[in-house]
Short mmCIF file of C-alpha atoms in Angstrom, two decimals:
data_model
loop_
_atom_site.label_atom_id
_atom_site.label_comp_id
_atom_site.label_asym_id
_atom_site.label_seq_id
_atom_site.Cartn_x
_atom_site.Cartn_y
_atom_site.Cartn_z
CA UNK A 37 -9.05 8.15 -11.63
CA UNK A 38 -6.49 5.30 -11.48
CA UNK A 39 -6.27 5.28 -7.79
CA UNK A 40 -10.14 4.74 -7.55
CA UNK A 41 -9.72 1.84 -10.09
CA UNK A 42 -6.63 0.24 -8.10
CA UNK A 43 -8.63 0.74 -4.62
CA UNK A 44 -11.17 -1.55 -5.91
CA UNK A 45 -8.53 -4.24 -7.12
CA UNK A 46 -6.72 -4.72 -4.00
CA UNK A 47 -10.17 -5.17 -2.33
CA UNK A 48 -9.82 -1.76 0.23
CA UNK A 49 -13.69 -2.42 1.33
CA UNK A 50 -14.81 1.00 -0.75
CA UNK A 51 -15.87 1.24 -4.44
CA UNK A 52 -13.16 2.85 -6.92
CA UNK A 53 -16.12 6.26 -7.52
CA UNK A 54 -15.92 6.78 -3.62
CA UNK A 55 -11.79 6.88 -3.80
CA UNK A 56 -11.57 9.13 -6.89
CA UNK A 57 -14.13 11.63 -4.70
CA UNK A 58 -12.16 11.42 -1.49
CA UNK A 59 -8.67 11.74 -2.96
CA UNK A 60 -8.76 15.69 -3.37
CA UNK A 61 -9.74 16.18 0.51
CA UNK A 62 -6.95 13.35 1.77
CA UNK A 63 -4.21 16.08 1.54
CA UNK A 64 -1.56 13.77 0.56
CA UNK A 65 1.69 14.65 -1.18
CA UNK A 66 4.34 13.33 -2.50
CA UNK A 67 8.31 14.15 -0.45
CA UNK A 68 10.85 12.88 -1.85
CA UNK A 69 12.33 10.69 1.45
CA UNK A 70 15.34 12.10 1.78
CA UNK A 71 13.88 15.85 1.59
CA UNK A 72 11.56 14.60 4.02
CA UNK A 73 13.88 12.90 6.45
CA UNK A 74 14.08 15.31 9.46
CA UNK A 75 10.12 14.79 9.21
CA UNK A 76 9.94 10.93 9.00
CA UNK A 77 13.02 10.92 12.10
CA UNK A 78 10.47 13.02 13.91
CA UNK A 79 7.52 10.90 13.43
CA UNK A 80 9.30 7.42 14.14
CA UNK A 81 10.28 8.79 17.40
CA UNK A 82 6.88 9.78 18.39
CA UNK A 83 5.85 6.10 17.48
CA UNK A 84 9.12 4.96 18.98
CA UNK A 85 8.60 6.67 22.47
CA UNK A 86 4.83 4.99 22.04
CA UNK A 87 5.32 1.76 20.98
CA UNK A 88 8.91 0.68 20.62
CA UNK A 89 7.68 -2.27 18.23
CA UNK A 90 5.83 -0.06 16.06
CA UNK A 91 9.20 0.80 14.11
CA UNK A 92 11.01 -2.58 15.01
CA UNK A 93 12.60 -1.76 18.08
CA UNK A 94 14.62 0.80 16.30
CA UNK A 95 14.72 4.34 14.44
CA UNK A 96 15.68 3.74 11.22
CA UNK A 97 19.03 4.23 10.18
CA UNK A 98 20.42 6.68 7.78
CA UNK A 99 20.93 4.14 4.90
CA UNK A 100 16.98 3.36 5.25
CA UNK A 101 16.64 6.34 3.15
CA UNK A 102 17.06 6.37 -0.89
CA UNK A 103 19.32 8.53 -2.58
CA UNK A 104 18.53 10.39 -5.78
CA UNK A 105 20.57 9.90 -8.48
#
């Protein structure tokens, strides 16, 4: 699997056989950002309200999101 390959080239600390087994159970998924916005706003306030540096001292603006053309 190429993620197991490219895991091993950017030195992650695991072999490229151990990320091709793990990447079925990692339940991630691909959103499209701006389908996904209301989400990511949700989760930048959590780290906001946490860490205010975490997100540099600021929720991200509307224009941080790409359009699809």
């Amino acid at each position: 699997m190429e993620a197991g390959q490219k895991g091993s080239e950017v030195g992650l600390g695991v072999t490229g056989p151990l990320v091709t087994k793990a990447m079925p159970r990692l339940n991630i998924g691909f959103k499209n950002s701006t389908d996904g916005k209301d989400e990511l706003n949700s989760y930048y306030q959590i780290l906001f309200n946490n860490d205010v540096k975490s997100v540099g001292g600021k929720i991200p603006s509307v224009d941080f999101y790409m359009e699809e053309k």
